[in-house]
Structures are given as structure tokens and as C-alpha cells.
Coordinates of C-alpha atoms and ligand atoms in Angstrom, one line a residue:
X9 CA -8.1 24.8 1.5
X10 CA -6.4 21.8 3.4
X11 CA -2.6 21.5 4.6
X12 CA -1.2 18.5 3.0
X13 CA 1.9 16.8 3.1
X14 CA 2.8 14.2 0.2
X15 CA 5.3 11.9 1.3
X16 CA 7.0 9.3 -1.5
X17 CA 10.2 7.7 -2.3
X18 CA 10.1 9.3 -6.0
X19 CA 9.1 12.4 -7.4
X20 CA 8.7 13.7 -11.5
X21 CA 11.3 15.3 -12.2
X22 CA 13.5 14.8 -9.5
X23 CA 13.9 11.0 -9.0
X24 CA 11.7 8.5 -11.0
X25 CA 11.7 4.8 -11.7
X26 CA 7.7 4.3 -12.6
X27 CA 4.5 5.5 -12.4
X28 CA 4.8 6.5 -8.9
X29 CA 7.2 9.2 -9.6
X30 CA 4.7 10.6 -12.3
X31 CA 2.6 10.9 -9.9
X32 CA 3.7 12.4 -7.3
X33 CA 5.0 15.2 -10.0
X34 CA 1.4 15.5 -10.6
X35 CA -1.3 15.1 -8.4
X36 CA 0.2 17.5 -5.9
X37 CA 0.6 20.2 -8.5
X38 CA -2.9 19.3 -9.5
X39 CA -4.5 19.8 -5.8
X40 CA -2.5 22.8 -5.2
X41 CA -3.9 24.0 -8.4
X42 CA -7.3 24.1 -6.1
X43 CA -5.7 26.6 -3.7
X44 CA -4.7 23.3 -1.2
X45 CA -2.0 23.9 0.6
X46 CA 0.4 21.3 -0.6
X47 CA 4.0 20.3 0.3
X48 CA 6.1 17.1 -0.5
X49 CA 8.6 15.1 0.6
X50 CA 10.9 13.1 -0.6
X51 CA 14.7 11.5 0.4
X52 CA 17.8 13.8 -1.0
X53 CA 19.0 11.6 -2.8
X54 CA 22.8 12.2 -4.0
X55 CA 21.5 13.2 -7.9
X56 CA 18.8 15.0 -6.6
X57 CA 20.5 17.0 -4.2
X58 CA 23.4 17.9 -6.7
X59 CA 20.0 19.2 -9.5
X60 CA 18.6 21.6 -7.0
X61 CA 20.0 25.0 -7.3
X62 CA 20.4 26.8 -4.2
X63 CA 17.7 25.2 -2.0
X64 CA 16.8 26.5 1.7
X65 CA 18.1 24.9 4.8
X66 CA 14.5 24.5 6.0
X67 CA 15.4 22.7 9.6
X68 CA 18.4 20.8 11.4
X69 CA 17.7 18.0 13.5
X70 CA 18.9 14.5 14.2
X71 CA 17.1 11.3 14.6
X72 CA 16.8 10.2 18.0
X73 CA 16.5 6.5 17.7
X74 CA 18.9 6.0 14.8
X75 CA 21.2 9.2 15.4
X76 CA 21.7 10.2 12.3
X77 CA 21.7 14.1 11.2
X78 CA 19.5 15.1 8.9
X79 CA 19.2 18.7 7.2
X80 CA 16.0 19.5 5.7
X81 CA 16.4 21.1 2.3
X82 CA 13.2 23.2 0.6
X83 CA 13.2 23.8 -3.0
X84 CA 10.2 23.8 -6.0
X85 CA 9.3 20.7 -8.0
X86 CA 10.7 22.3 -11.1
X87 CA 7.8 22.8 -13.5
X88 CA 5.3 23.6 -11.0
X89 CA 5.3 25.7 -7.4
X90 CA 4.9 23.0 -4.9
X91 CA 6.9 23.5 -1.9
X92 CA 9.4 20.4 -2.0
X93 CA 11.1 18.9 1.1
X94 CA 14.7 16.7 0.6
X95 CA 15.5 14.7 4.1
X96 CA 19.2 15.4 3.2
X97 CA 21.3 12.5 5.3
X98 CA 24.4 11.6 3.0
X99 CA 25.2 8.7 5.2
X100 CA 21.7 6.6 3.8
X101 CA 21.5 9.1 0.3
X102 CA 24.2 10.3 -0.8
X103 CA 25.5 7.5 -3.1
X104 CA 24.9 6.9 -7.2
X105 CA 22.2 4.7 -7.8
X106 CA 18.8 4.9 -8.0
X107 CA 16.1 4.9 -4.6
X108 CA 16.4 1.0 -4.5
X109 CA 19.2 -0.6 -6.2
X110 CA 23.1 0.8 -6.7
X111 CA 24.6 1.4 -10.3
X112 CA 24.9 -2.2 -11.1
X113 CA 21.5 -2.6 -10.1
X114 CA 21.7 -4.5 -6.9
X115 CA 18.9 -3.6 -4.1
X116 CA 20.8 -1.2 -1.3
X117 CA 21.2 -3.5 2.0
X118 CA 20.5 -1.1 3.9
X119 CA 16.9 0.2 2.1
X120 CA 14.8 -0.8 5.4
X121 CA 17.2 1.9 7.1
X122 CA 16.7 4.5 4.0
X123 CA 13.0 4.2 4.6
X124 CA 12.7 4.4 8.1
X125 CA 14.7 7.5 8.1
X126 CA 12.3 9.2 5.4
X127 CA 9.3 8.1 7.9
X128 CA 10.7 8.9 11.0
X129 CA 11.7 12.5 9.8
X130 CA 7.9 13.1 8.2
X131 CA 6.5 11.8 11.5
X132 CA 8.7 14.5 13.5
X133 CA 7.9 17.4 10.4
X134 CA 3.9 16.1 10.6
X135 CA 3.5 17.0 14.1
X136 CA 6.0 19.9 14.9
X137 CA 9.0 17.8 16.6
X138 CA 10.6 19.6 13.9
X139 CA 9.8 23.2 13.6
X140 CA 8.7 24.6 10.1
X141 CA 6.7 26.5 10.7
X142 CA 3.9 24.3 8.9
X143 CA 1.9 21.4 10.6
X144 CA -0.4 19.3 7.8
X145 CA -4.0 18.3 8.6
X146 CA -3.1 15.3 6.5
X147 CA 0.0 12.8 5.6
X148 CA -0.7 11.5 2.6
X149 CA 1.5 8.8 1.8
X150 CA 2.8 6.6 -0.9
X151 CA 3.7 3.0 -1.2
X152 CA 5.7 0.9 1.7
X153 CA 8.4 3.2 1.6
X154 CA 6.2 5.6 3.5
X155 CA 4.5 2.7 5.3
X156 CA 6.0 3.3 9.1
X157 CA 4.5 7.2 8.6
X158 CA 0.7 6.1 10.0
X159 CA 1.9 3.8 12.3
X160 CA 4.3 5.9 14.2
X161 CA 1.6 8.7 13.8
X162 CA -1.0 6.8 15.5
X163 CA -0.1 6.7 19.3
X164 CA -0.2 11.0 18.8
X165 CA -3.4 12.2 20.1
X166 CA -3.2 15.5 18.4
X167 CA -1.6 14.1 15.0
X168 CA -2.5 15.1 11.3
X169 CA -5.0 12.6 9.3
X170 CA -3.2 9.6 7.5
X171 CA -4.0 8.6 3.9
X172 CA -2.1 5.9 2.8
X173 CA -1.7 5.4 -1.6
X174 CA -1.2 1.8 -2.8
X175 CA 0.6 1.9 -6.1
X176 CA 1.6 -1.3 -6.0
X177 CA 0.9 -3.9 -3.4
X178 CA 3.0 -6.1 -4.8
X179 CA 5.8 -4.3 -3.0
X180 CA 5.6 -4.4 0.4
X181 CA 9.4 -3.5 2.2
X182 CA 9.5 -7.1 4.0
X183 CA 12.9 -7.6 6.4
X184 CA 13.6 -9.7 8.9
X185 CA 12.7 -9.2 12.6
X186 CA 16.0 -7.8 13.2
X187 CA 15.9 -5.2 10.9
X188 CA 12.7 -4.1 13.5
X189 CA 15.0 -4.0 16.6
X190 CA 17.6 -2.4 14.4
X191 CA 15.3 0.3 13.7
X192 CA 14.0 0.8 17.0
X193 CA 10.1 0.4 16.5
X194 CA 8.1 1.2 19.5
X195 CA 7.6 -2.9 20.9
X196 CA 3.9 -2.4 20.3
X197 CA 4.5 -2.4 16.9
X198 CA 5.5 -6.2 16.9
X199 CA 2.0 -8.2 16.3
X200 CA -0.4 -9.4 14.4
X201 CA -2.0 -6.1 14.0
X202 CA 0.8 -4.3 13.9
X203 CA 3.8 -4.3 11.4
X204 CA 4.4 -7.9 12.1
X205 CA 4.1 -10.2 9.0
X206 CA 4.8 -14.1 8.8
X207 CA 7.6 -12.9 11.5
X208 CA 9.0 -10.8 9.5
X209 CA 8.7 -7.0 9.4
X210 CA 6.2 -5.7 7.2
X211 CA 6.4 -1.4 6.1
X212 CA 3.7 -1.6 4.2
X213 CA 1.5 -3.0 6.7
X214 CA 1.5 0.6 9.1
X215 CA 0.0 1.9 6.1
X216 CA -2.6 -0.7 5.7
X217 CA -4.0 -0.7 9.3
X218 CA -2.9 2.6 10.4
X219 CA -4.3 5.3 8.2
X220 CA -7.3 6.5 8.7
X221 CA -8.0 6.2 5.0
X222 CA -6.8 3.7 2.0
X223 CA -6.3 4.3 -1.2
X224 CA -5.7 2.8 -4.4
X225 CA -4.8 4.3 -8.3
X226 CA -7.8 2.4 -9.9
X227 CA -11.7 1.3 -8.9
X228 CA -10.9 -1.6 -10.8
X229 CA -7.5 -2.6 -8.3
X230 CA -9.1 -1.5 -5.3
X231 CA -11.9 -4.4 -6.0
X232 CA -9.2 -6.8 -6.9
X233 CA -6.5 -7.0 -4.2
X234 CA -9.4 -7.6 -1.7
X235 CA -9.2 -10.9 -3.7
X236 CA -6.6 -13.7 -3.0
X237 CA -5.6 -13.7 -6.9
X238 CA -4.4 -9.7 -6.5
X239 CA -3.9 -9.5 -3.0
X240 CA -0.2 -10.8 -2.3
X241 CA -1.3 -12.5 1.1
X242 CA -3.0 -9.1 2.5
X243 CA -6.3 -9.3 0.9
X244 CA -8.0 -10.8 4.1
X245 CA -6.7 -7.8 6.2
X246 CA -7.7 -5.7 2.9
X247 CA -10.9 -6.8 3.1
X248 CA -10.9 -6.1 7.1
X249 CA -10.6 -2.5 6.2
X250 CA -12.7 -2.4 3.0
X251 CA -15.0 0.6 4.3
X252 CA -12.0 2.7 4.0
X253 CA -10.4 2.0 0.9
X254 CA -11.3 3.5 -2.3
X255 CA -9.7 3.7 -5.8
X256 CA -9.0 6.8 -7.5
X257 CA -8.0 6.8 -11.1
X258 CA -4.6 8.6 -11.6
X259 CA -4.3 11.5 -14.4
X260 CA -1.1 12.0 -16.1
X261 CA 0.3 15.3 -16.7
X262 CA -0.8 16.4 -19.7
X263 CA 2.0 19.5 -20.0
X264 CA 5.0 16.2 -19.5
X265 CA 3.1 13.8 -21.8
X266 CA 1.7 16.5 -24.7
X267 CA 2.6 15.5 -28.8
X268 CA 1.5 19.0 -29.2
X269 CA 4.6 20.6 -27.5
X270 CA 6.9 17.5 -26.7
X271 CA 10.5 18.9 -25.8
X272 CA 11.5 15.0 -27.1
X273 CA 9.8 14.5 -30.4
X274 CA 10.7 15.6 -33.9
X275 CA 7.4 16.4 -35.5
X276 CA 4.8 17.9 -33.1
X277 CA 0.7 17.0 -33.7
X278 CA -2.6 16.7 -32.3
X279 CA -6.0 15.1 -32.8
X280 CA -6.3 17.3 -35.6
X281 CA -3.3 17.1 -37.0
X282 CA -2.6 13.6 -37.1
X283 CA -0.6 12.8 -40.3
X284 CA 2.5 14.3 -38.7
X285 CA 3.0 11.4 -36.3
X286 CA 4.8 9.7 -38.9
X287 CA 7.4 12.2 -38.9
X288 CA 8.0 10.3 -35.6
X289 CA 7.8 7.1 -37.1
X290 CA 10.1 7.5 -39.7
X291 CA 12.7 9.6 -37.2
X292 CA 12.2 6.5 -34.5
X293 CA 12.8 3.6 -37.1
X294 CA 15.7 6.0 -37.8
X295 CA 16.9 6.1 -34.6
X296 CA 16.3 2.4 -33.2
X297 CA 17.8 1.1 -36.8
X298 CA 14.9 -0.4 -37.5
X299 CA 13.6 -0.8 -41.6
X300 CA 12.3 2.7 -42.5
X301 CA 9.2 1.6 -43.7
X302 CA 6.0 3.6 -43.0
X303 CA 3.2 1.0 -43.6
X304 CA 4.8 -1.4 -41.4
X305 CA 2.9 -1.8 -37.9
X306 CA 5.3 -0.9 -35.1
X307 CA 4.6 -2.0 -31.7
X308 CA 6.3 -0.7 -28.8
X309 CA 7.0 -2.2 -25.1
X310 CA 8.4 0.3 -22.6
X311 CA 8.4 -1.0 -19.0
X312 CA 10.1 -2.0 -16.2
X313 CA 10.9 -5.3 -17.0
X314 CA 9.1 -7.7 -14.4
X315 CA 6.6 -10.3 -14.4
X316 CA 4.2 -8.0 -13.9
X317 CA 4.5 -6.5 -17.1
X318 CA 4.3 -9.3 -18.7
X319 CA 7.4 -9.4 -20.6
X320 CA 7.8 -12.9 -21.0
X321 CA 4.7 -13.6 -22.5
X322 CA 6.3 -11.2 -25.2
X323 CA 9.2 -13.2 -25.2
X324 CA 7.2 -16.5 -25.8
X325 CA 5.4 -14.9 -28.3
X326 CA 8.2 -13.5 -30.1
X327 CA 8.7 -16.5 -32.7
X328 CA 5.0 -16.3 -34.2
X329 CA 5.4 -12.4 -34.1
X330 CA 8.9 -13.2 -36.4
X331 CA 6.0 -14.3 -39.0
X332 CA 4.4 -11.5 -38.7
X333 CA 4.3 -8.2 -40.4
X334 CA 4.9 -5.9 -37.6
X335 CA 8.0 -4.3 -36.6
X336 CA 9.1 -4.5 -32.8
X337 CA 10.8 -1.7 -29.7
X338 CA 11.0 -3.0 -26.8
X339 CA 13.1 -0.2 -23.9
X340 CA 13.2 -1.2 -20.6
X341 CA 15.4 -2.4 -17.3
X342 CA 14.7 -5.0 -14.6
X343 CA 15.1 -8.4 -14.1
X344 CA 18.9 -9.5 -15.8
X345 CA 17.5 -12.6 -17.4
X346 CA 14.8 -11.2 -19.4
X347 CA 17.2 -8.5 -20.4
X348 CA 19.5 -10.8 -21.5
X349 CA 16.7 -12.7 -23.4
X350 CA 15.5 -9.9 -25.4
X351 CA 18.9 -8.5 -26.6
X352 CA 19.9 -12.4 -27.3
X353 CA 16.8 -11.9 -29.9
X354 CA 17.9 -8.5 -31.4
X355 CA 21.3 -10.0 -32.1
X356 CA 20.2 -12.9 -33.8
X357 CA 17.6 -10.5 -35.8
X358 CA 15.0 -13.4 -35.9
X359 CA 12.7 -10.5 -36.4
X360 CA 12.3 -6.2 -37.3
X361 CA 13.3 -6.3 -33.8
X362 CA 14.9 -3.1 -31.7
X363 CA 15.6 -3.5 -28.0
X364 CA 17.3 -1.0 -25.7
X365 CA 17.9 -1.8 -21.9
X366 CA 18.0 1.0 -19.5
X367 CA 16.0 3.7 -18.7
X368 CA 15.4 7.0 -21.0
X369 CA 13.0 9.4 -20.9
X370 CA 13.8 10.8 -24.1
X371 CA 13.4 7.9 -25.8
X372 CA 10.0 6.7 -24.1
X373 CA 8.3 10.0 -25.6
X374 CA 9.9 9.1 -29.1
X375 CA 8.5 5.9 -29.1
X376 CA 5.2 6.9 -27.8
X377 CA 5.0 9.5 -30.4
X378 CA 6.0 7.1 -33.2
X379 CA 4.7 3.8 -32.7
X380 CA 1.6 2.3 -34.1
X381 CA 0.7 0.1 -30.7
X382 CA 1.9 0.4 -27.5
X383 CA 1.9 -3.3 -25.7
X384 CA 1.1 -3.8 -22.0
X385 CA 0.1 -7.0 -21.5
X386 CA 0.2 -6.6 -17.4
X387 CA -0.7 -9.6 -15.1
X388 CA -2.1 -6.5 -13.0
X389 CA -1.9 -3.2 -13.0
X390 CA -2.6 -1.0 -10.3
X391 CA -3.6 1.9 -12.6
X392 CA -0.8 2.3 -15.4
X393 CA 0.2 5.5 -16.8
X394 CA 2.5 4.2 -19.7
X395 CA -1.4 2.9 -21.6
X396 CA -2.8 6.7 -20.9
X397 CA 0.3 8.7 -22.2
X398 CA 0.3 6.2 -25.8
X399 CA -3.6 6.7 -26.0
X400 CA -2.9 10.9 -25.8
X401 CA 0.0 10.3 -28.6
X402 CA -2.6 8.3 -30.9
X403 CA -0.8 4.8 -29.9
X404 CA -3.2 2.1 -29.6
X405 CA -3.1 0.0 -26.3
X406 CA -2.9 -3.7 -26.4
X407 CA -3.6 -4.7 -22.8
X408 CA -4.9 -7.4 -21.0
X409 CA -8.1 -6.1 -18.5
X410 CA -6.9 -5.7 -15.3
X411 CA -6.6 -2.9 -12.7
X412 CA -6.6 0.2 -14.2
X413 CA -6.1 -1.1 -17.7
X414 CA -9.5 -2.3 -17.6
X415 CA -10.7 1.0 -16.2
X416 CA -8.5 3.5 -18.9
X417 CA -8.9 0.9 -22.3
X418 CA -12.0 0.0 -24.1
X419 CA -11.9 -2.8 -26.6
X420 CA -12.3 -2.2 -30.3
X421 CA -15.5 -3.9 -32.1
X422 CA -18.0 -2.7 -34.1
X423 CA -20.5 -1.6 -31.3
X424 CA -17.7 0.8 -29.5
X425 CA -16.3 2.2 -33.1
X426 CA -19.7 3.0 -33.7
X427 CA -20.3 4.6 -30.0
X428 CA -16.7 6.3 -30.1
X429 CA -15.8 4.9 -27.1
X430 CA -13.0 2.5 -28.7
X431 CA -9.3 3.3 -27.6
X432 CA -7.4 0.1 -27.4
X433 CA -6.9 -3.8 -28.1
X434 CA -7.8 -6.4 -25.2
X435 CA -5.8 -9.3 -24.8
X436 CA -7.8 -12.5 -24.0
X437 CA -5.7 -14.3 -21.7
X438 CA -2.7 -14.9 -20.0
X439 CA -0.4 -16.7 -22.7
X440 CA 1.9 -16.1 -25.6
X441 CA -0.6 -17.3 -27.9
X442 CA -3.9 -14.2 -26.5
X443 CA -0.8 -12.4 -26.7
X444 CA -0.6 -13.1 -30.8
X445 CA -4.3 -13.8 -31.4
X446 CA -4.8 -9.8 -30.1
X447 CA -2.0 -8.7 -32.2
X448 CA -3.5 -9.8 -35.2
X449 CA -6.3 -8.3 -34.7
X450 CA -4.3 -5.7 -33.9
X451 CA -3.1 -5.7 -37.3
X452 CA -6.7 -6.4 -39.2
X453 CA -7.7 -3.1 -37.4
X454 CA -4.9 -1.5 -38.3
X455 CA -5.3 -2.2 -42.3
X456 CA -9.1 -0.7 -42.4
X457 CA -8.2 2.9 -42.4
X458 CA -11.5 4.3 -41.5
X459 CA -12.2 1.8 -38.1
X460 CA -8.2 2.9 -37.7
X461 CA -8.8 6.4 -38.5
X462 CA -12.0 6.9 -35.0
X463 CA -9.9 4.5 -32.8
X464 CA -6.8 7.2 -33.2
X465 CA -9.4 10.2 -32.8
X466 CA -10.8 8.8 -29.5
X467 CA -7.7 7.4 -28.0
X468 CA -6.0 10.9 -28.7
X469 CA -9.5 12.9 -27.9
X470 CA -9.9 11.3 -24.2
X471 CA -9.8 12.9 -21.4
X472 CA -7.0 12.0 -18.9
X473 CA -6.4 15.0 -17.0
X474 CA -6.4 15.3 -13.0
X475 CA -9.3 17.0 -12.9
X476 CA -12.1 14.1 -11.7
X477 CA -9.7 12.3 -9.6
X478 CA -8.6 15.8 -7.8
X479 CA -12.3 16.6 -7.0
X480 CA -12.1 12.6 -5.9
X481 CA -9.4 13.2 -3.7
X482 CA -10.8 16.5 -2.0
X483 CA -13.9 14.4 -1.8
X484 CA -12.1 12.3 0.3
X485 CA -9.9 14.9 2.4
X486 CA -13.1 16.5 3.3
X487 CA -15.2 13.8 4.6
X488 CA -12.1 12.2 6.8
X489 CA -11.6 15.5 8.8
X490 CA -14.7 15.5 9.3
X491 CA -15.1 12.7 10.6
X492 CA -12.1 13.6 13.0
X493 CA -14.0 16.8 14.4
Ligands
LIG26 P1 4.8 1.3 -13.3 O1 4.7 2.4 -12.3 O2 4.3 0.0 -12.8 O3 6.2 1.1 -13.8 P2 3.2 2.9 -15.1 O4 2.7 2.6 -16.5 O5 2.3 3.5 -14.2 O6 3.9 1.6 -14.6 O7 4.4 4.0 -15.2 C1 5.6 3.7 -15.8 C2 6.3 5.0 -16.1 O8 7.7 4.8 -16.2 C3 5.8 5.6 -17.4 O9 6.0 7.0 -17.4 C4 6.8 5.0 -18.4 O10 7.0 5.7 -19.6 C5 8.1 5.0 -17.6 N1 9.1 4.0 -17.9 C6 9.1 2.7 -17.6 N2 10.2 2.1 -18.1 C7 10.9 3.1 -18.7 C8 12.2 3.1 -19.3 N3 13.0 2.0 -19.5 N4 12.6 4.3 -19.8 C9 11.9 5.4 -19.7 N5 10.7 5.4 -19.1 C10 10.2 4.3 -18.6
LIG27 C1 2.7 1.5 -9.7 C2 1.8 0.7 -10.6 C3 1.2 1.4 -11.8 C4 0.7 2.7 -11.4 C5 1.8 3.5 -10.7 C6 1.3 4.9 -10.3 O1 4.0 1.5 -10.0 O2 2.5 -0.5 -11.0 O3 0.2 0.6 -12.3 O4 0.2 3.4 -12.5 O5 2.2 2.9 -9.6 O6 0.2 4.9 -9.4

């Protein structure tokens, strides 16, 4: 089927910070599934080059422009067989820290220059500067990070198709002018139509007007950011290109996020086998020092911790939650002052109230698996993955419809219990008080165990694989080279 090269700044389980490294440990596995010929790359990252066991020295080369030497290292994305490219340059990666902040969680100064090298080395790999031994018919890239790919790409007559994924348009890699002349953009490059934006420079912007497709992780999103309430001051050029942009619902991977087989969890279950789930419970309550108490509602928030999730709505709403009977996990990292906010709340205990900052996979499937409710109460949400992988472990959503949420969660009331279509709890509103007003009813769900009983089954029975969104994808593959020919 088709050459493709995936090009991201995070990739399951490599690197990940989000939703965009599940993704891109997924959806490339998924389309090489379908025979496509599928390679990814990603930055070699210090971590990530230390975790890869013997990989091949794939291509030496340096970077004109910039003049840095970069070896290309090929290994597998453990768990599956796709072909996985590290653009190994310890000068920019090889330092503790995650892709965009350092240990103490400061953003890297010199991230525009990080970036730039990861696109400048695709461009060469895309269209044989570098020899491989491999040339894609399409570059499909991810988020701002890989922004500069399409752009540099489009002056190449015989260059690869461009797809270019929003996952969040929120970000948008935004420097100042002289980060443009310090990277050594072709001049061109510098206007209106180019990578220029309010004088600034603008990655995310080479993706928006230079691939020959645009795509976004939800039908819902890709309707909204053509709006001025979701489009973060590009929804007019959004619009400009709204023949090419489609949304395409992500899947989750459903070997990772599976209560049947979880590497994580104590007590292992399935639709059928439900009761065990509060084996997890118990162990979690357990774990977070939380009151063991089975009949108590436990509500879980695991997210970055960012106004986009929401998390100080939670935080407003945390006094009328003290009154009520529910018991509270909240794990995340982000912004310092909301961090410091929440733990100021576990220490004073002014409610069954457990909150861990930082980031742990471990513990994100343990509270998946043992929670009642899983809480996303997004501003937007591009697509959200966290909502889909609670849903699979029979925890019920509480979300506010937007962007993918709205295209992943169906409200509970009588007419949806009785169609089995219910999976989730919709937040009316952007406050602290929707916030409680959908927690009680939450909770009045919750205590009428046969409504409670079909919400779990279809929430856990629905299907969240890759399978539509691949055949979406190829859908989309196909007709762009032909329209190429
Ligand atoms: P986003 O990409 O906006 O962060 P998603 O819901 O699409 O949102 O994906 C978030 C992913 O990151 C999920 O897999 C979620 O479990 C994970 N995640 C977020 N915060 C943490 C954390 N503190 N520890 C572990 N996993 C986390
Ligand atoms: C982004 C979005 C999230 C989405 C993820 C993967 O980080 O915030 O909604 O699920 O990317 O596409």
C-alpha cells in the first residue's frame, strides 16, 4: 500500500506527555496493520536514546543551515513492528527533561531550534537528500513541532504529499522574528502567507497553509476551530482552507488500555466480568490513602494540568464537593499554581481528597481501573483519549460537550438508557457550579443500580478501536495522490 512517514515530537512508548504520544504509538501500528508501508520519526531524545537496545545507524549527515551533525538511528516501536527513526543530535537532545520543558519543568530556550532540526532532517529523509534507501509518498505530520515539514517541502517539485495533524491548535511554536533569521528560513517564508504571524514566527502555520491536506482528531473540533471561540486567532485562515480539512476520530490502543490484561492493575475484568473492578477500587483507595470504603463514589481527574482541562473549575468546585459524598484522585502536572492549589487542599483534608502531582503511567491505569467517574470537564478538546480509555475500564465520563468529547460521550437520560447508547455524564456549562449540578447527578445515577448497571455495559461494550478512523485515513491518502497524478 502507501509509503508513509509519521513525523511527531512524541511517541507511545518511547517519549509521551499526552494524547499525542498515544497516538502516534497507535495509528501507525494500526495503518501498517493494512500492509501500508509505515515509518516514524521522532527526536532521540537523551531517555529515548539510552531505552533503545542496539539500534541501526540508519544515515550520517549534517545540517546545512544550522551545522549541526545528526546520526539517524532506526529501531522498532517496542510493542509493534513499525520501522522507528531517532534524529540523534545530543547538542539539542541529549539532556534530562522531557520534549519541552527541563527537569524542573521550565520550557527549553532553545525549543524553536529542537524543532527545526526534527523538520529540517524529515525534509532532507522525505525527499532523498538523505539516502535511506526509502522515499514516502506522504509526510504525515503532527502538531507545530512538525509545522516547518510542508513548508520547506513545498518549493520541491517532485516532493512527497503533506498531511498535516492538529492535535491541539492551541499550541502553535510562536518565536520572535529572530529566532526565523536564526534558523535560516528561506526569506520567502516571511509573510502573511507564509510562517509569518502578528510578526512573529509561526511553526504551526507551514502546516496550516502548506500541506496539501489538514487534519484534525475529531468531526466535532474540525467544525469548531473554524470558529473564533476554538480557533486561537487562525480560524479565518482555517476557514480559508476548509475544503481540505477534515476530522478523524482517534482510536486508542486497545492492547495499552485493556482491564482484561492490564500489566498495571490488580484484579483483571471485562464487560462480563464486571464485579472485579472493585478489587481495583479497594487496592487504589489503598494505595492513594484514601477511606477504603466500597459504596463511596470515587471520581478521578488525570490530566495535564491547564486551563484547558479545566482544573480550576474543579478547584472552585471543590468546597460544595467537601459536602458531598464522593471521594476525590486527582494525578496530574502543569501549571505550578494549580499544583500548589490542589495539594494545599489535600493537606488541609477539607475533603476524601488524594492528589498526586507528576506524571505516572502506572498509576493512571490504576485509577482508570478503579474509579467510579472519570472527570474531564475540558474547555475544548481536540479529541481526548483519557474519556475513551475510562469508558473501556467501565468509568463513567463526566465531560463537558466539546471537540471530541461531544463526539466519544453520550449523555445519560432515560431515552439513551433505554436505546443503550448512554456512556457518560454532560456537564452543562462552564462553571464550578455545572460542574457540581453534573456530579450530583452523577451520583443519583450512580445509586439506581440497574440505570448504573447498562451505562457500565455500554461504556465498557463500545467500540474504540482504530479500525473506522484507519479506513478514514486511507480514505484520505488515496484521494490526495490522486489528486497529485
Ligand atoms: P491531552 O493530549 O490533551 O493531554 P488526552 O486525553 O488525549 O489529552 O491524552 C492524555 C493522555 O495522557 C492519556 O493517556 C492520559 O492518561 C495521559 N496522562 C495525562 N496526564 C497524566 C499523568 N499525570 N500521568 C499519567 N498519564 C497522564
Ligand atoms: C491533544 C489534545 C487531545 C487529543 C490528543 C491526541 O493533546 O489535547 O484532545 O486527544 O492531542 O490527538
Amino acid at each position: 500500500m502507501y509509503r508513509i512517514l509519521f513525523a511527531a515530537s512524541e511517541a507511545y512508548p518511547l517519549v509521551k506527555t499526552g494524547g499525542l504520544g498515544d497516538v502516534m504509538g497507535s495509528l501507525p501500528a494500526a495503518l501498517a496493520a493494512l500492509d501500508c508501508d509505515v515509518r516514524l520519526v521522532i527526536p532521540g531524545y537523551r531517555d529515548v536514546v539510552e531505552s533503545v537496545v542496539a539500534p541501526i545507524i540508519k544515515a550520517e549527515f549534517t545540517i546545512p543551515e544550522t551545522g549541526h551533525p545528526v546520526r539517524l538511528l532506526e529501531t522498532t516501536l517496542p510493542g509493534s513492528d513499525v520501522v522507528t527513526w531517532l534524529v540523534d543530535c545530543p547538542s539539542l537532545y541529549g539532556r534530562r527533561g522531557d520534549p519541552y520543558n527541563d527537569e524542573h519543568n521550565i520550557p527549553w530556550p532553545d525549543t524553536a531550534q529542537r524543532f527545526a532540526l526534527l523538520c529540517r532532517a524529515v525534509h532532507a529523509i522525505s525527499l532523498g537528500i538523505v539516502e535511506t534507501g526509502w522515499l514516502p509518498q506522504i509526510v504525515h505530520c503532527n502538531d507545530w513541532q512538525t509545522g516547518l515539514i510542508p513548508a520547506l517541502l513545498s518549493q520541491s517539485a517532485d516532493r512527497p504529499a503533506t498531511v498535516f495533524t492538529i492535535h491541539n491548535l492551541a499550541y502553535q511554536g510562536v518565536f520572535p522574528y529572530d529566532t526565523f533569521v536564526d534558523l535560516k528560513l528561506p526569506e520567502y517564508l516571511w509573510s502573511a502567507d507564509g510562517l509569518e504571524f502578528y510578526e512573529h514566527l509561526s511553526f504551526i502555520k507551514g502546516g496550516l497553509i502548506f500541506s496539501d491536506r489538514i487534519t484534525t482528531v475529531s468531526p466535532t473540533y474540525a467544525r469548531e476551530i473554524q470558529s473564533a471561540e476554538f480557533g486561537a486567532g487562525l480560524d479565518g485562515l482555517l476557514h480559508q482552507r476548509s475544503e481540505k480539512i477534515s476530522g478523524i476520530l482517534n482510536g486508542i490502543d486497545e492492547q495499552v488500555w485493556d482491564p482484561a490484561h492490564d500489566e498495571f492493575i490488580v484484579a483483571h475484568y471485562d464487560a462480563d466480568n464486571i464485579d472485579r473492578k472493585a478489587e481495583n477500587k479497594q487496592s487504589l483507595q489503598k494505595i492513594l490513602g484514601l477511606q477504603e470504603k466500597s459504596d463511596k463514589p470515587l471520581i478521578a481527574f488525570v490530566h495535564r494540568l491547564t486551563d484547558q482541562k479545566g482544573v480550576d473549575l474543579v478547584i472552585g468546585a471543590l468546597p460544595e464537593l467537601a459536602k458531598l459524598p464522593v471521594q476525590l484522585a486527582i494525578l496530574g502536572t502543569g501549571n505550578p499554581n494549580y499544583e500548589q492549589q490542589l495539594v494545599n487542599f489535600a493537606e488541609q483534608q477539607v475533603c476524601d481528597i488524594a492528589v498526586r502531582i507528576g506524571y505516572s503511567e502506572p498509576l493512571s491505569h490504576q485509577m482508570a481501573a478503579g474509579a467510579d467517574f472519570f472527570l474531564m470537564p475540558s474547555r475544548f478538546e481536540p479529541c481526548g483519549l483519557a474519556q475513551i480509555h475510562n469508558m473501556r475500564y467501565g468509568t463513567i465520563p463526566i465531560v463537558r460537550s466539546v471537540g471530541g468529547l461531544a463526539d466519544t460521550v453520550t449523555d445519560t437520560n432515560p431515552q439513551t438508557i433505554a436505546a443503550g447508547t448512554a456512556t457518560g455524564i454532560v456537564i452543562d456549562g462552564v462553571d464550578a457550579e455545572a460542574l457540581v449540578a453534573a456530579i450530583r447527578r452523577a451520583l443519583e445515577i450512580y445509586n439506581q443500580p440497574y440505570v448504573w448497571s447498562d451505562l457500565l455495559q455500554s461504556a465498557m461494550r463500545g467500540s474504540y478501536s482504530w479500525r473506522d478512523s484507519v479506513d478514514k485515513y486511507l480514505g484520505l491518502y488515496q484521494s490526495l495522490l490522486a489528486s497529485r497524478r
